[in-house]
Amino acid sequence: LSALPLARRPRLVSTDGEFHSLRRQLDRLAEEGLEVVKVTARPVESLAERLSAEVDERTACALVSSVLFESALIVPDLRAVAEACTRAGAELLVDAYHSLGAVPLPLAAEGLERAFVVGGGYKYLQLGEGNCFLRSPPDCELRPVITGWYSEFAELAETTALGDEGGPRPVPYGAGGARFAGATFDPTSQYRGAAVFDFFEREGLDAELLRAVSQHQVGLLIEAFEALDLDPSIVALCDDVPLTARGGFLALRSPRAGALRAALRERGVATDHRADVLRFGPAPYLTDDQLRSAMAILGELAAGS
């Protein structure tokens, strides 16, 4: 964000369905006078089209998730947003956090070669905290204001205070993604990440297999939930969409989402909730019987509400 030409293009376009890391940052920038446009995330089927329509010559960047964190719905046709940004001379940032390890995101096939992509391996890839990334386009030459000394790490031996003409030397940046680097960090989680990826490779856990497992598990949860035939005023599916339109978890809407999450925890079922949305996030190491048992416990708790 600090690398964008916000003085000339003081407009950022996003959605009201973004995770709090982006939501908070955009809200704070809006307090400082930037124009922040948030397109309604629902219905997701037309989100890309509506987001694209808001991108104009005053827009510095469009920012959108590939899978929405609250509902697990996949945002279709991000290519349209990328094309709108290209036409307007704006950048595109895609938050792929809820795609990684659950929904393949082939950048070339989706028309996202020119996009910035952020994500992390904490949610589905078992990498632990501290393993996040920013993917930048190959020929990116942006000069972020908020940066760290690692951004010129490779050039430090040649760095001088003066430029060729004797005046102040422009602040240098490293090649490729180094221009966005921060400062000294704790690398411990990188070793964990390397070990996990070695394990995935040994076990053949590639993106396609992980997607197949995820779809099977989410589909099983939906089938088990629907069989409960619960009062929809107590708990209901958030969205009636095909299984292929869902990401790696099942979202249920309930006015008692927080209380249900706590009660499930007492019964040994780990879930989480966001406001009135209760989220079941299965992992490849869970068995079908464990998933059915979890949903049966939800049925008991909901029926006793």
GROMACS .gro file of C-alpha atoms in nm:
model
  305
    1LEU     CA    1   0.000   0.000   0.000
    2SER     CA    2   0.280   0.243   0.078
    3ALA     CA    3   0.423   0.187  -0.272
    4LEU     CA    4   0.105   0.298  -0.449
    5PRO     CA    5   0.070   0.644  -0.608
    6LEU     CA    6  -0.200   0.745  -0.361
    7ALA     CA    7  -0.146   1.118  -0.415
    8ARG     CA    8  -0.245   1.082  -0.781
    9ARG     CA    9  -0.482   0.789  -0.734
   10PRO     CA   10  -0.644   0.828  -0.391
   11ARG     CA   11  -0.901   0.553  -0.443
   12LEU     CA   12  -0.890   0.192  -0.318
   13VAL     CA   13  -1.159  -0.058  -0.421
   14SER     CA   14  -1.238  -0.365  -0.212
   15THR     CA   15  -1.530  -0.559  -0.063
   16ASP     CA   16  -1.709  -0.573   0.270
   17GLY     CA   17  -1.616  -0.941   0.298
   18GLU     CA   18  -1.242  -0.907   0.360
   19PHE     CA   19  -1.058  -1.036   0.664
   20HIS     CA   20  -0.982  -0.792   0.945
   21SER     CA   21  -0.616  -0.745   0.854
   22LEU     CA   22  -0.725  -0.566   0.536
   23ARG     CA   23  -1.055  -0.433   0.672
   24ARG     CA   24  -0.878  -0.255   0.957
   25GLN     CA   25  -0.606  -0.109   0.734
   26LEU     CA   26  -0.858   0.023   0.480
   27ASP     CA   27  -1.075   0.173   0.753
   28ARG     CA   28  -0.774   0.353   0.898
   29LEU     CA   29  -0.671   0.488   0.557
   30ALA     CA   30  -1.027   0.611   0.506
   31GLU     CA   31  -0.996   0.802   0.834
   32GLU     CA   32  -0.694   0.978   0.685
   33GLY     CA   33  -0.888   1.091   0.379
   34LEU     CA   34  -0.837   0.819   0.119
   35GLU     CA   35  -1.141   0.715  -0.080
   36VAL     CA   36  -1.216   0.353   0.009
   37VAL     CA   37  -1.495   0.182  -0.184
   38LYS     CA   38  -1.629  -0.143  -0.039
   39VAL     CA   39  -1.848  -0.344  -0.274
   40THR     CA   40  -2.102  -0.573  -0.110
   41ALA     CA   41  -1.962  -0.927  -0.117
   42ARG     CA   42  -2.303  -1.087  -0.172
   43PRO     CA   43  -2.408  -1.225  -0.408
   44VAL     CA   44  -2.064  -1.370  -0.473
   45GLU     CA   45  -2.162  -1.476  -0.826
   46SER     CA   46  -2.156  -1.113  -0.944
   47LEU     CA   47  -1.889  -0.982  -0.707
   48ALA     CA   48  -1.609  -0.967  -0.965
   49GLU     CA   49  -1.832  -0.782  -1.211
   50ARG     CA   50  -1.941  -0.526  -0.953
   51LEU     CA   51  -1.586  -0.482  -0.824
   52SER     CA   52  -1.458  -0.428  -1.177
   53ALA     CA   53  -1.718  -0.158  -1.239
   54GLU     CA   54  -1.576   0.047  -0.950
   55VAL     CA   55  -1.218   0.048  -1.084
   56ASP     CA   56  -1.142   0.377  -1.263
   57GLU     CA   57  -0.847   0.605  -1.345
   58ARG     CA   58  -0.840   0.736  -0.986
   59THR     CA   59  -0.804   0.384  -0.847
   60ALA     CA   60  -0.461   0.284  -0.720
   61CYS     CA   61  -0.549  -0.075  -0.635
   62ALA     CA   62  -0.831  -0.328  -0.612
   63LEU     CA   63  -0.807  -0.570  -0.319
   64VAL     CA   64  -1.014  -0.889  -0.300
   65SER     CA   65  -1.006  -1.241  -0.156
   66SER     CA   66  -1.005  -1.550  -0.375
   67VAL     CA   67  -1.214  -1.728  -0.108
   68LEU     CA   68  -1.418  -1.525   0.141
   69PHE     CA   69  -1.308  -1.586   0.499
   70GLU     CA   70  -1.655  -1.577   0.656
   71SER     CA   71  -1.855  -1.792   0.415
   72ALA     CA   72  -1.587  -2.005   0.239
   73LEU     CA   73  -1.741  -1.906  -0.094
   74ILE     CA   74  -1.504  -1.896  -0.390
   75VAL     CA   75  -1.500  -1.562  -0.572
   76PRO     CA   76  -1.545  -1.650  -0.941
   77ASP     CA   77  -1.402  -1.468  -1.246
   78LEU     CA   78  -1.120  -1.274  -1.082
   79ARG     CA   79  -0.984  -1.244  -1.437
   80ALA     CA   80  -1.244  -0.972  -1.496
   81VAL     CA   81  -1.107  -0.769  -1.204
   82ALA     CA   82  -0.752  -0.814  -1.333
   83GLU     CA   83  -0.855  -0.693  -1.677
   84ALA     CA   84  -1.036  -0.391  -1.531
   85CYS     CA   85  -0.723  -0.300  -1.334
   86THR     CA   86  -0.505  -0.332  -1.643
   87ARG     CA   87  -0.736  -0.104  -1.842
   88ALA     CA   88  -0.734   0.159  -1.567
   89GLY     CA   89  -0.363   0.131  -1.486
   90ALA     CA   90  -0.437   0.010  -1.133
   91GLU     CA   91  -0.282  -0.273  -0.934
   92LEU     CA   92  -0.466  -0.585  -0.814
   93LEU     CA   93  -0.402  -0.761  -0.484
   94VAL     CA   94  -0.559  -1.103  -0.424
   95ASP     CA   95  -0.580  -1.243  -0.070
   96ALA     CA   96  -0.535  -1.618  -0.127
   97TYR     CA   97  -0.520  -1.718   0.238
   98HIS     CA   98  -0.829  -1.940   0.222
   99SER     CA   99  -0.727  -2.091  -0.112
  100LEU     CA  100  -0.389  -2.230  -0.007
  101GLY     CA  101  -0.416  -2.601   0.061
  102ALA     CA  102  -0.790  -2.608  -0.005
  103VAL     CA  103  -0.864  -2.452  -0.347
  104PRO     CA  104  -0.602  -2.448  -0.626
  105LEU     CA  105  -0.534  -2.100  -0.765
  106PRO     CA  106  -0.341  -2.134  -1.094
  107LEU     CA  107  -0.242  -1.774  -1.165
  108ALA     CA  108  -0.190  -1.807  -1.541
  109ALA     CA  109  -0.514  -1.997  -1.598
  110GLU     CA  110  -0.704  -1.739  -1.391
  111GLY     CA  111  -0.546  -1.441  -1.569
  112LEU     CA  112  -0.369  -1.324  -1.254
  113GLU     CA  113  -0.007  -1.312  -1.372
  114ARG     CA  114   0.002  -0.935  -1.311
  115ALA     CA  115  -0.157  -0.957  -0.966
  116PHE     CA  116   0.001  -0.925  -0.625
  117VAL     CA  117  -0.097  -1.228  -0.417
  118VAL     CA  118  -0.076  -1.263  -0.039
  119GLY     CA  119  -0.140  -1.567   0.174
  120GLY     CA  120  -0.017  -1.785   0.457
  121GLY     CA  121   0.018  -2.150   0.552
  122TYR     CA  122  -0.126  -2.133   0.904
  123LYS     CA  123  -0.483  -2.222   0.812
  124TYR     CA  124  -0.468  -2.531   0.589
  125LEU     CA  125  -0.101  -2.617   0.525
  126GLN     CA  126   0.001  -2.677   0.889
  127LEU     CA  127   0.302  -2.443   0.861
  128GLY     CA  128   0.240  -2.274   1.196
  129GLU     CA  129   0.258  -1.902   1.264
  130GLY     CA  130   0.497  -1.676   1.076
  131ASN     CA  131   0.478  -1.834   0.731
  132CYS     CA  132   0.311  -1.578   0.507
  133PHE     CA  133   0.410  -1.441   0.169
  134LEU     CA  134   0.365  -1.163  -0.082
  135ARG     CA  135   0.393  -1.261  -0.447
  136SER     CA  136   0.474  -0.966  -0.674
  137PRO     CA  137   0.466  -0.949  -1.056
  138PRO     CA  138   0.807  -1.041  -1.207
  139ASP     CA  139   0.887  -0.692  -1.341
  140CYS     CA  140   0.757  -0.495  -1.041
  141GLU     CA  141   0.950  -0.172  -0.980
  142LEU     CA  142   0.737  -0.017  -0.706
  143ARG     CA  143   0.922   0.161  -0.424
  144PRO     CA  144   0.740   0.099  -0.094
  145VAL     CA  145   0.777   0.366   0.172
  146ILE     CA  146   0.720   0.116   0.454
  147THR     CA  147   1.009  -0.126   0.414
  148GLY     CA  148   1.310  -0.266   0.600
  149TRP     CA  149   1.685  -0.285   0.561
  150TYR     CA  150   1.656  -0.637   0.415
  151SER     CA  151   1.514  -0.463   0.111
  152GLU     CA  152   1.868  -0.363   0.016
  153PHE     CA  153   2.050  -0.645   0.191
  154ALA     CA  154   2.234  -0.761  -0.122
  155GLU     CA  155   2.348  -0.406  -0.204
  156LEU     CA  156   2.471  -0.299   0.140
  157ALA     CA  157   2.839  -0.354   0.060
  158GLU     CA  158   2.814  -0.106  -0.228
  159THR     CA  159   2.581   0.144  -0.061
  160THR     CA  160   2.713   0.499  -0.029
  161ALA     CA  161   2.553   0.815   0.099
  162LEU     CA  162   2.603   1.009  -0.226
  163GLY     CA  163   2.475   0.958  -0.578
  164ASP     CA  164   2.668   0.994  -0.904
  165GLU     CA  165   2.621   1.372  -0.908
  166GLY     CA  166   2.729   1.421  -0.549
  167GLY     CA  167   2.375   1.472  -0.423
  168PRO     CA  168   2.179   1.243  -0.190
  169ARG     CA  169   2.164   0.890  -0.326
  170PRO     CA  170   1.813   0.756  -0.398
  171VAL     CA  171   1.711   0.487  -0.149
  172PRO     CA  172   1.800   0.157  -0.319
  173TYR     CA  173   1.582  -0.155  -0.342
  174GLY     CA  174   1.674  -0.516  -0.400
  175ALA     CA  175   1.572  -0.719  -0.702
  176GLY     CA  176   1.235  -0.891  -0.730
  177GLY     CA  177   1.042  -0.942  -0.410
  178ALA     CA  178   1.332  -0.814  -0.199
  179ARG     CA  179   1.199  -0.461  -0.249
  180PHE     CA  180   0.915  -0.547  -0.010
  181ALA     CA  181   1.135  -0.715   0.253
  182GLY     CA  182   1.129  -0.616   0.617
  183ALA     CA  183   1.406  -0.658   0.872
  184THR     CA  184   1.562  -0.933   1.083
  185PHE     CA  185   1.310  -1.206   1.160
  186ASP     CA  186   1.288  -1.533   1.355
  187PRO     CA  187   1.337  -1.808   1.093
  188THR     CA  188   1.225  -2.097   1.314
  189SER     CA  189   0.888  -2.133   1.143
  190GLN     CA  190   1.061  -2.157   0.805
  191TYR     CA  191   1.224  -2.482   0.915
  192ARG     CA  192   0.888  -2.617   1.023
  193GLY     CA  193   0.743  -2.512   0.687
  194ALA     CA  194   1.022  -2.688   0.496
  195ALA     CA  195   0.964  -3.007   0.695
  196VAL     CA  196   0.590  -2.994   0.635
  197PHE     CA  197   0.634  -2.947   0.259
  198ASP     CA  198   0.878  -3.241   0.253
  199PHE     CA  199   0.611  -3.449   0.427
  200PHE     CA  200   0.344  -3.337   0.180
  201GLU     CA  201   0.570  -3.434  -0.110
  202ARG     CA  202   0.647  -3.778   0.036
  203GLU     CA  203   0.277  -3.846   0.091
  204GLY     CA  204   0.167  -3.714  -0.248
  205LEU     CA  205  -0.044  -3.439  -0.092
  206ASP     CA  206  -0.050  -3.207  -0.393
  207ALA     CA  207  -0.301  -2.929  -0.457
  208GLU     CA  208  -0.538  -3.151  -0.656
  209LEU     CA  209  -0.552  -3.425  -0.392
  210LEU     CA  210  -0.596  -3.176  -0.109
  211ARG     CA  211  -0.885  -3.018  -0.300
  212ALA     CA  212  -1.047  -3.359  -0.352
  213VAL     CA  213  -1.014  -3.443   0.018
  214SER     CA  214  -1.150  -3.101   0.115
  215GLN     CA  215  -1.450  -3.133  -0.116
  216HIS     CA  216  -1.527  -3.481   0.019
  217GLN     CA  217  -1.511  -3.363   0.379
  218VAL     CA  218  -1.712  -3.043   0.332
  219GLY     CA  219  -1.966  -3.239   0.129
  220LEU     CA  220  -1.995  -3.497   0.407
  221LEU     CA  221  -2.049  -3.221   0.665
  222ILE     CA  222  -2.325  -3.067   0.454
  223GLU     CA  223  -2.494  -3.404   0.406
  224ALA     CA  224  -2.477  -3.479   0.778
  225PHE     CA  225  -2.602  -3.131   0.870
  226GLU     CA  226  -2.898  -3.147   0.633
  227ALA     CA  227  -2.991  -3.487   0.775
  228LEU     CA  228  -3.030  -3.325   1.118
  229ASP     CA  229  -3.326  -3.124   0.983
  230LEU     CA  230  -3.276  -2.849   1.240
  231ASP     CA  231  -3.489  -2.540   1.289
  232PRO     CA  232  -3.328  -2.285   1.051
  233SER     CA  233  -3.395  -2.007   1.303
  234ILE     CA  234  -3.145  -2.182   1.531
  235VAL     CA  235  -2.880  -2.283   1.277
  236ALA     CA  236  -2.880  -2.301   0.898
  237LEU     CA  237  -2.646  -2.320   0.602
  238CYS     CA  238  -2.513  -1.974   0.517
  239ASP     CA  239  -2.543  -2.027   0.143
  240ASP     CA  240  -2.721  -2.266  -0.091
  241VAL     CA  241  -2.449  -2.312  -0.353
  242PRO     CA  242  -2.292  -2.610  -0.529
  243LEU     CA  243  -2.014  -2.790  -0.346
  244THR     CA  244  -1.765  -2.681  -0.613
  245ALA     CA  245  -1.831  -2.317  -0.521
  246ARG     CA  246  -1.715  -2.374  -0.163
  247GLY     CA  247  -1.369  -2.350  -0.013
  248GLY     CA  248  -1.220  -2.548   0.273
  249PHE     CA  249  -1.478  -2.509   0.549
  250LEU     CA  250  -1.852  -2.516   0.616
  251ALA     CA  251  -2.019  -2.194   0.732
  252LEU     CA  252  -2.343  -2.212   0.931
  253ARG     CA  253  -2.542  -1.909   1.041
  254SER     CA  254  -2.685  -1.896   1.392
  255PRO     CA  255  -2.779  -1.621   1.637
  256ARG     CA  256  -2.613  -1.847   1.899
  257ALA     CA  257  -2.292  -1.909   1.705
  258GLY     CA  258  -2.067  -1.811   1.996
  259ALA     CA  259  -2.255  -2.020   2.249
  260LEU     CA  260  -2.263  -2.319   2.016
  261ARG     CA  261  -1.889  -2.291   1.955
  262ALA     CA  262  -1.825  -2.294   2.331
  263ALA     CA  263  -2.060  -2.589   2.388
  264LEU     CA  264  -1.902  -2.783   2.103
  265ARG     CA  265  -1.561  -2.719   2.256
  266GLU     CA  266  -1.677  -2.871   2.584
  267ARG     CA  267  -1.777  -3.182   2.388
  268GLY     CA  268  -1.437  -3.206   2.220
  269VAL     CA  269  -1.529  -3.045   1.887
  270ALA     CA  270  -1.305  -2.755   1.780
  271THR     CA  271  -1.477  -2.491   1.565
  272ASP     CA  272  -1.466  -2.114   1.546
  273HIS     CA  273  -1.714  -1.836   1.481
  274ARG     CA  274  -1.727  -1.489   1.329
  275ALA     CA  275  -2.025  -1.290   1.461
  276ASP     CA  276  -2.326  -1.510   1.377
  277VAL     CA  277  -2.132  -1.753   1.158
  278LEU     CA  278  -2.018  -2.089   1.299
  279ARG     CA  279  -1.734  -2.246   1.099
  280PHE     CA  280  -1.642  -2.614   1.071
  281GLY     CA  281  -1.295  -2.653   0.919
  282PRO     CA  282  -1.206  -3.018   0.849
  283ALA     CA  283  -0.847  -3.130   0.796
  284PRO     CA  284  -0.712  -3.426   0.594
  285TYR     CA  285  -0.617  -3.618   0.909
  286LEU     CA  286  -0.979  -3.635   1.031
  287THR     CA  287  -1.186  -3.943   0.956
  288ASP     CA  288  -1.536  -3.947   0.811
  289ASP     CA  289  -1.667  -4.090   1.138
  290GLN     CA  290  -1.515  -3.800   1.333
  291LEU     CA  291  -1.687  -3.552   1.103
  292ARG     CA  292  -2.023  -3.729   1.137
  293SER     CA  293  -1.979  -3.738   1.514
  294ALA     CA  294  -1.907  -3.365   1.526
  295MET     CA  295  -2.222  -3.288   1.332
  296ALA     CA  296  -2.428  -3.522   1.550
  297ILE     CA  297  -2.308  -3.334   1.858
  298LEU     CA  298  -2.411  -3.005   1.693
  299GLY     CA  299  -2.755  -3.158   1.637
  300GLU     CA  300  -2.787  -3.248   2.004
  301LEU     CA  301  -2.682  -2.902   2.118
  302ALA     CA  302  -2.905  -2.720   1.871
  303ALA     CA  303  -3.206  -2.936   1.953
  304GLY     CA  304  -3.159  -2.858   2.321
  305SER     CA  305  -3.145  -2.480   2.266
   0.00000   0.00000   0.00000
